[in-house]
């Protein structure tokens, strides 16, 4: 029995000696169970797991990441020293009795000691972003329908949100997959530049000169096509006559003056427009009234617009402007009264701002202009309903404060459109030498209006 006991003890001591060279069961290093492994085996297991590739997913696209690419390194020496210290903490004989009795020694998990290069990780993610991000594609114009085809959504890697996820995966022995944060970017709505392309495409077969100026009254952005070309003023210049009349009057217009204002704007009366020039002059002198209208326009910076002679009067008179001195595009404008699409659009913008209680008109003439007068002007312009041109391009019931005009070779319209998608100014002109057919200009000007309305009321 003694020999047997000694033999069993020797065998157990031998087993325990081997066991003591391995790490105790349940010991984890960096989240990896190294119980029963030798130091070399533990190091190999830890290295092999932490150096496995990470699977990064950019949407459905798998992008492998080798930890070496971000200079990831595990500090095995520090962790192994701590593991050995835990293993050897208990004395030989106390440990032997625990071994004989099958008692598992207590062990504290050893945290991962590892480093990586943040700079390299940022560079890797930046490269993924550069090769896989997609810019959203804007809506494109459709000339056949005067509408806009919806663009394509884009996507972009969120670098700031993705970096900590990848860093966490690098430090994890089990979670080696990362779904990168990718932001979806809605396609932008079409802008004024898109409208310009649509108008140019739609007017490509027109063999005269056309001009357009659009102002977004919410953002102040504008679109100009031949906007500084001089055109005949036509009845559109009754707008500045109305403005100057209100500026001249000290009180609200009386019944007779209201009638003149309404007939000039709504019925486009040339005779009544000339009578308003007399009101402006303060005497029976339309030439002086025209001069005062022109002076006001030029004080407002609208130096390409003038009225030299009242309507239908056979008196010579003109002004030289930068616009009518152009030689590249010539509409042979009426020498007696001229404007440009840009000047008229800017004047309408001033009226719109004045009606809201601000803008250039009130700043330039604080003692002569009032907000309620500008509101009344817009109401009068809204009563000018002809069912064509700008009006024909917007849905029924849309408020359009405008003034149209046409002559033998020039047709145009200038107005403010109050739409659900935003208020905007549209001034449009068409010219053809000698004679411009109404049957040609009317639908084209209405279609320009429709394209503009569709832009401001675009919805995806």
mmCIF file of C-alpha atoms in Angstrom, residues 143-392:
data_model
loop_
_atom_site.group_PDB
_atom_site.id
_atom_site.type_symbol
_atom_site.label_atom_id
_atom_site.label_comp_id
_atom_site.label_asym_id
_atom_site.label_seq_id
_atom_site.Cartn_x
_atom_site.Cartn_y
_atom_site.Cartn_z
ATOM 1 C CA UNK A 143 -38.024 69.266 -73.095
ATOM 2 C CA UNK A 144 -41.027 67.340 -74.399
ATOM 3 C CA UNK A 145 -43.013 67.787 -71.182
ATOM 4 C CA UNK A 146 -41.356 70.954 -69.787
ATOM 5 C CA UNK A 147 -40.992 69.022 -66.534
ATOM 6 C CA UNK A 148 -38.046 67.478 -64.701
ATOM 7 C CA UNK A 149 -37.101 63.838 -64.346
ATOM 8 C CA UNK A 150 -36.165 62.867 -60.800
ATOM 9 C CA UNK A 151 -32.452 62.489 -60.175
ATOM 10 C CA UNK A 152 -30.641 59.600 -58.497
ATOM 11 C CA UNK A 153 -29.847 59.433 -54.795
ATOM 12 C CA UNK A 154 -26.215 59.326 -53.726
ATOM 13 C CA UNK A 155 -24.396 57.869 -50.745
ATOM 14 C CA UNK A 156 -21.390 58.890 -48.682
ATOM 15 C CA UNK A 157 -19.334 57.157 -46.019
ATOM 16 C CA UNK A 158 -19.667 58.791 -42.623
ATOM 17 C CA UNK A 159 -16.004 58.756 -41.652
ATOM 18 C CA UNK A 160 -16.489 60.091 -38.137
ATOM 19 C CA UNK A 161 -19.147 57.504 -37.279
ATOM 20 C CA UNK A 162 -17.411 54.550 -38.978
ATOM 21 C CA UNK A 163 -13.941 54.971 -37.485
ATOM 22 C CA UNK A 164 -14.836 53.979 -33.879
ATOM 23 C CA UNK A 165 -16.744 50.936 -35.154
ATOM 24 C CA UNK A 166 -13.679 49.676 -37.008
ATOM 25 C CA UNK A 167 -11.456 50.433 -34.027
ATOM 26 C CA UNK A 168 -13.789 48.436 -31.799
ATOM 27 C CA UNK A 169 -13.689 45.482 -34.193
ATOM 28 C CA UNK A 170 -9.886 45.560 -34.259
ATOM 29 C CA UNK A 171 -9.934 45.131 -30.483
ATOM 30 C CA UNK A 172 -12.495 42.313 -30.531
ATOM 31 C CA UNK A 173 -11.535 38.606 -30.798
ATOM 32 C CA UNK A 174 -15.009 37.598 -31.990
ATOM 33 C CA UNK A 175 -16.766 40.497 -33.713
ATOM 34 C CA UNK A 176 -14.662 40.928 -36.837
ATOM 35 C CA UNK A 177 -17.390 42.362 -39.067
ATOM 36 C CA UNK A 178 -18.294 46.029 -39.361
ATOM 37 C CA UNK A 179 -21.204 47.580 -41.178
ATOM 38 C CA UNK A 180 -19.849 50.991 -42.095
ATOM 39 C CA UNK A 181 -22.111 53.990 -41.618
ATOM 40 C CA UNK A 182 -23.162 55.184 -45.067
ATOM 41 C CA UNK A 183 -25.382 58.221 -45.371
ATOM 42 C CA UNK A 184 -27.969 58.319 -48.129
ATOM 43 C CA UNK A 185 -28.111 61.636 -49.980
ATOM 44 C CA UNK A 186 -31.340 62.604 -51.664
ATOM 45 C CA UNK A 187 -31.048 63.919 -55.208
ATOM 46 C CA UNK A 188 -31.124 67.714 -55.297
ATOM 47 C CA UNK A 189 -34.095 69.491 -56.755
ATOM 48 C CA UNK A 190 -33.506 71.083 -60.144
ATOM 49 C CA UNK A 191 -32.123 74.595 -59.979
ATOM 50 C CA UNK A 192 -32.277 77.687 -62.136
ATOM 51 C CA UNK A 193 -29.348 76.402 -64.173
ATOM 52 C CA UNK A 194 -31.462 73.365 -65.069
ATOM 53 C CA UNK A 195 -34.299 75.675 -66.075
ATOM 54 C CA UNK A 196 -31.916 77.580 -68.318
ATOM 55 C CA UNK A 197 -30.906 74.397 -70.128
ATOM 56 C CA UNK A 198 -34.533 73.430 -70.555
ATOM 57 C CA UNK A 199 -35.476 76.827 -72.005
ATOM 58 C CA UNK A 200 -32.511 76.854 -74.385
ATOM 59 C CA UNK A 201 -33.341 73.351 -75.569
ATOM 60 C CA UNK A 202 -37.001 74.216 -76.016
ATOM 61 C CA UNK A 203 -36.200 77.405 -77.963
ATOM 62 C CA UNK A 204 -33.430 75.891 -80.074
ATOM 63 C CA UNK A 205 -35.487 76.039 -83.275
ATOM 64 C CA UNK A 206 -36.580 79.640 -82.813
ATOM 65 C CA UNK A 207 -34.861 81.815 -85.426
ATOM 66 C CA UNK A 208 -35.220 85.134 -83.614
ATOM 67 C CA UNK A 209 -33.905 86.544 -80.345
ATOM 68 C CA UNK A 210 -35.427 85.534 -77.024
ATOM 69 C CA UNK A 211 -34.581 86.651 -73.511
ATOM 70 C CA UNK A 212 -35.547 85.509 -70.040
ATOM 71 C CA UNK A 213 -34.831 86.706 -66.528
ATOM 72 C CA UNK A 214 -36.008 84.824 -63.437
ATOM 73 C CA UNK A 215 -35.573 85.773 -59.777
ATOM 74 C CA UNK A 216 -36.264 83.401 -56.910
ATOM 75 C CA UNK A 217 -37.855 85.767 -54.404
ATOM 76 C CA UNK A 218 -37.035 83.492 -51.475
ATOM 77 C CA UNK A 219 -33.330 83.004 -52.129
ATOM 78 C CA UNK A 220 -32.541 85.952 -54.410
ATOM 79 C CA UNK A 221 -30.974 83.609 -56.965
ATOM 80 C CA UNK A 222 -31.464 84.563 -60.589
ATOM 81 C CA UNK A 223 -31.288 83.155 -64.105
ATOM 82 C CA UNK A 224 -30.552 85.307 -67.109
ATOM 83 C CA UNK A 225 -30.684 84.500 -70.825
ATOM 84 C CA UNK A 226 -29.861 87.517 -72.995
ATOM 85 C CA UNK A 227 -31.055 89.534 -70.014
ATOM 86 C CA UNK A 228 -29.070 92.677 -70.919
ATOM 87 C CA UNK A 229 -30.323 92.938 -74.504
ATOM 88 C CA UNK A 230 -32.354 96.089 -75.243
ATOM 89 C CA UNK A 231 -35.989 95.501 -76.251
ATOM 90 C CA UNK A 232 -38.834 97.819 -77.108
ATOM 91 C CA UNK A 233 -40.504 98.953 -73.903
ATOM 92 C CA UNK A 234 -44.030 98.283 -75.158
ATOM 93 C CA UNK A 235 -46.856 98.391 -72.620
ATOM 94 C CA UNK A 236 -44.582 96.710 -70.086
ATOM 95 C CA UNK A 237 -43.177 100.154 -69.312
ATOM 96 C CA UNK A 238 -46.562 101.107 -67.896
ATOM 97 C CA UNK A 239 -45.257 99.428 -64.724
ATOM 98 C CA UNK A 240 -42.749 102.238 -63.966
ATOM 99 C CA UNK A 241 -45.411 104.808 -64.952
ATOM 100 C CA UNK A 242 -47.720 103.348 -62.288
ATOM 101 C CA UNK A 243 -44.880 103.357 -59.731
ATOM 102 C CA UNK A 244 -43.968 106.975 -60.482
ATOM 103 C CA UNK A 245 -47.614 108.012 -60.260
ATOM 104 C CA UNK A 246 -47.884 106.626 -56.732
ATOM 105 C CA UNK A 247 -44.566 108.268 -55.858
ATOM 106 C CA UNK A 248 -45.872 111.618 -57.097
ATOM 107 C CA UNK A 249 -49.232 111.547 -55.318
ATOM 108 C CA UNK A 250 -49.224 112.942 -51.795
ATOM 109 C CA UNK A 251 -52.482 111.199 -50.900
ATOM 110 C CA UNK A 252 -54.316 108.092 -51.994
ATOM 111 C CA UNK A 253 -55.467 108.331 -55.616
ATOM 112 C CA UNK A 254 -58.875 109.870 -56.067
ATOM 113 C CA UNK A 255 -61.622 108.263 -58.116
ATOM 114 C CA UNK A 256 -60.407 109.704 -61.422
ATOM 115 C CA UNK A 257 -56.774 108.822 -60.749
ATOM 116 C CA UNK A 258 -57.754 105.308 -59.673
ATOM 117 C CA UNK A 259 -59.633 104.921 -62.937
ATOM 118 C CA UNK A 260 -56.578 106.030 -64.924
ATOM 119 C CA UNK A 261 -54.319 103.653 -62.997
ATOM 120 C CA UNK A 262 -56.679 100.705 -63.419
ATOM 121 C CA UNK A 263 -57.328 101.282 -67.123
ATOM 122 C CA UNK A 264 -53.610 101.697 -67.783
ATOM 123 C CA UNK A 265 -52.715 98.469 -66.056
ATOM 124 C CA UNK A 266 -55.755 96.281 -66.765
ATOM 125 C CA UNK A 267 -56.851 97.543 -70.178
ATOM 126 C CA UNK A 268 -53.331 98.592 -71.225
ATOM 127 C CA UNK A 269 -54.580 101.983 -72.331
ATOM 128 C CA UNK A 270 -51.963 104.129 -74.036
ATOM 129 C CA UNK A 271 -54.110 107.254 -73.730
ATOM 130 C CA UNK A 272 -54.590 106.757 -69.994
ATOM 131 C CA UNK A 273 -50.856 106.046 -69.601
ATOM 132 C CA UNK A 274 -50.127 109.429 -71.191
ATOM 133 C CA UNK A 275 -52.631 111.092 -68.851
ATOM 134 C CA UNK A 276 -50.721 109.568 -65.931
ATOM 135 C CA UNK A 277 -47.547 111.137 -67.348
ATOM 136 C CA UNK A 278 -49.367 114.466 -67.055
ATOM 137 C CA UNK A 279 -50.209 113.636 -63.445
ATOM 138 C CA UNK A 280 -46.540 112.905 -62.823
ATOM 139 C CA UNK A 281 -45.520 116.182 -64.485
ATOM 140 C CA UNK A 282 -48.105 118.113 -62.532
ATOM 141 C CA UNK A 283 -49.224 119.749 -65.759
ATOM 142 C CA UNK A 284 -50.279 118.908 -69.287
ATOM 143 C CA UNK A 285 -46.776 117.854 -70.285
ATOM 144 C CA UNK A 286 -46.263 114.163 -71.093
ATOM 145 C CA UNK A 287 -42.645 114.741 -72.113
ATOM 146 C CA UNK A 288 -41.824 116.071 -68.651
ATOM 147 C CA UNK A 289 -43.660 113.134 -67.080
ATOM 148 C CA UNK A 290 -41.671 110.696 -69.207
ATOM 149 C CA UNK A 291 -38.448 112.440 -68.198
ATOM 150 C CA UNK A 292 -39.325 112.109 -64.517
ATOM 151 C CA UNK A 293 -40.114 108.393 -64.912
ATOM 152 C CA UNK A 294 -36.740 107.909 -66.581
ATOM 153 C CA UNK A 295 -34.934 109.887 -63.870
ATOM 154 C CA UNK A 296 -36.470 107.680 -61.189
ATOM 155 C CA UNK A 297 -35.540 104.504 -63.048
ATOM 156 C CA UNK A 298 -31.969 105.639 -63.408
ATOM 157 C CA UNK A 299 -31.756 106.656 -59.731
ATOM 158 C CA UNK A 300 -32.800 103.089 -58.948
ATOM 159 C CA UNK A 301 -29.894 101.800 -61.056
ATOM 160 C CA UNK A 302 -32.065 100.684 -63.982
ATOM 161 C CA UNK A 303 -30.035 102.636 -66.520
ATOM 162 C CA UNK A 304 -31.020 100.578 -69.566
ATOM 163 C CA UNK A 305 -34.684 101.569 -69.216
ATOM 164 C CA UNK A 306 -36.223 104.842 -70.351
ATOM 165 C CA UNK A 307 -39.327 106.552 -71.691
ATOM 166 C CA UNK A 308 -38.232 109.397 -73.980
ATOM 167 C CA UNK A 309 -41.596 110.089 -75.607
ATOM 168 C CA UNK A 310 -45.178 109.342 -74.472
ATOM 169 C CA UNK A 311 -47.123 106.549 -76.154
ATOM 170 C CA UNK A 312 -48.157 107.008 -79.802
ATOM 171 C CA UNK A 313 -46.734 110.532 -80.065
ATOM 172 C CA UNK A 314 -44.778 111.285 -83.212
ATOM 173 C CA UNK A 315 -42.011 113.217 -81.551
ATOM 174 C CA UNK A 316 -38.321 112.327 -81.937
ATOM 175 C CA UNK A 317 -36.423 111.459 -78.813
ATOM 176 C CA UNK A 318 -34.232 108.727 -77.390
ATOM 177 C CA UNK A 319 -31.455 107.912 -74.926
ATOM 178 C CA UNK A 320 -28.176 106.101 -75.355
ATOM 179 C CA UNK A 321 -27.713 103.154 -73.004
ATOM 180 C CA UNK A 322 -25.196 100.389 -72.578
ATOM 181 C CA UNK A 323 -27.804 97.892 -73.754
ATOM 182 C CA UNK A 324 -28.773 99.642 -76.972
ATOM 183 C CA UNK A 325 -25.139 100.097 -77.920
ATOM 184 C CA UNK A 326 -24.539 96.369 -78.134
ATOM 185 C CA UNK A 327 -23.632 95.098 -81.591
ATOM 186 C CA UNK A 328 -23.810 91.342 -81.003
ATOM 187 C CA UNK A 329 -27.603 91.133 -80.516
ATOM 188 C CA UNK A 330 -29.887 93.780 -81.935
ATOM 189 C CA UNK A 331 -33.683 93.732 -81.630
ATOM 190 C CA UNK A 332 -33.995 97.168 -83.253
ATOM 191 C CA UNK A 333 -35.834 98.453 -80.187
ATOM 192 C CA UNK A 334 -38.200 101.392 -80.291
ATOM 193 C CA UNK A 335 -35.947 104.448 -79.857
ATOM 194 C CA UNK A 336 -38.662 106.190 -77.804
ATOM 195 C CA UNK A 337 -38.910 103.653 -74.983
ATOM 196 C CA UNK A 338 -36.711 100.705 -74.135
ATOM 197 C CA UNK A 339 -35.827 98.292 -71.362
ATOM 198 C CA UNK A 340 -34.060 95.000 -70.711
ATOM 199 C CA UNK A 341 -35.451 91.833 -69.100
ATOM 200 C CA UNK A 342 -33.071 92.265 -66.169
ATOM 201 C CA UNK A 343 -34.112 95.876 -65.513
ATOM 202 C CA UNK A 344 -37.797 94.979 -65.486
ATOM 203 C CA UNK A 345 -37.220 91.973 -63.222
ATOM 204 C CA UNK A 346 -35.279 94.088 -60.740
ATOM 205 C CA UNK A 347 -38.018 96.740 -60.768
ATOM 206 C CA UNK A 348 -40.652 94.093 -60.021
ATOM 207 C CA UNK A 349 -38.472 92.777 -57.206
ATOM 208 C CA UNK A 350 -38.411 96.264 -55.710
ATOM 209 C CA UNK A 351 -42.216 96.439 -55.826
ATOM 210 C CA UNK A 352 -42.485 92.981 -54.211
ATOM 211 C CA UNK A 353 -40.097 93.973 -51.420
ATOM 212 C CA UNK A 354 -41.850 97.324 -50.978
ATOM 213 C CA UNK A 355 -45.191 95.544 -50.531
ATOM 214 C CA UNK A 356 -43.559 93.501 -47.767
ATOM 215 C CA UNK A 357 -42.295 96.649 -46.043
ATOM 216 C CA UNK A 358 -38.692 96.822 -47.246
ATOM 217 C CA UNK A 359 -36.426 97.008 -50.256
ATOM 218 C CA UNK A 360 -34.924 99.635 -52.514
ATOM 219 C CA UNK A 361 -38.046 101.666 -53.334
ATOM 220 C CA UNK A 362 -38.757 102.484 -49.707
ATOM 221 C CA UNK A 363 -35.079 103.097 -49.004
ATOM 222 C CA UNK A 364 -34.648 105.402 -52.009
ATOM 223 C CA UNK A 365 -37.903 107.319 -51.524
ATOM 224 C CA UNK A 366 -38.850 107.041 -47.847
ATOM 225 C CA UNK A 367 -41.064 110.142 -47.990
ATOM 226 C CA UNK A 368 -42.732 109.309 -51.316
ATOM 227 C CA UNK A 369 -43.459 105.561 -51.240
ATOM 228 C CA UNK A 370 -45.490 103.442 -48.848
ATOM 229 C CA UNK A 371 -45.899 99.713 -48.478
ATOM 230 C CA UNK A 372 -49.663 99.850 -48.968
ATOM 231 C CA UNK A 373 -49.169 101.644 -52.297
ATOM 232 C CA UNK A 374 -46.989 98.809 -53.536
ATOM 233 C CA UNK A 375 -49.588 96.306 -52.376
ATOM 234 C CA UNK A 376 -52.203 98.204 -54.388
ATOM 235 C CA UNK A 377 -49.924 98.116 -57.452
ATOM 236 C CA UNK A 378 -49.683 94.330 -57.190
ATOM 237 C CA UNK A 379 -53.448 94.062 -56.870
ATOM 238 C CA UNK A 380 -53.880 96.129 -60.040
ATOM 239 C CA UNK A 381 -51.335 94.015 -61.899
ATOM 240 C CA UNK A 382 -53.149 90.877 -60.756
ATOM 241 C CA UNK A 383 -56.314 92.198 -62.409
ATOM 242 C CA UNK A 384 -54.518 92.212 -65.761
ATOM 243 C CA UNK A 385 -55.853 88.869 -66.981
ATOM 244 C CA UNK A 386 -55.378 87.901 -70.600
ATOM 245 C CA UNK A 387 -55.253 84.089 -70.331
ATOM 246 C CA UNK A 388 -51.985 83.818 -72.262
ATOM 247 C CA UNK A 389 -48.230 84.316 -71.914
ATOM 248 C CA UNK A 390 -47.194 83.931 -68.236
ATOM 249 C CA UNK A 391 -50.770 83.229 -67.153
ATOM 250 C CA UNK A 392 -51.130 80.369 -69.625
#
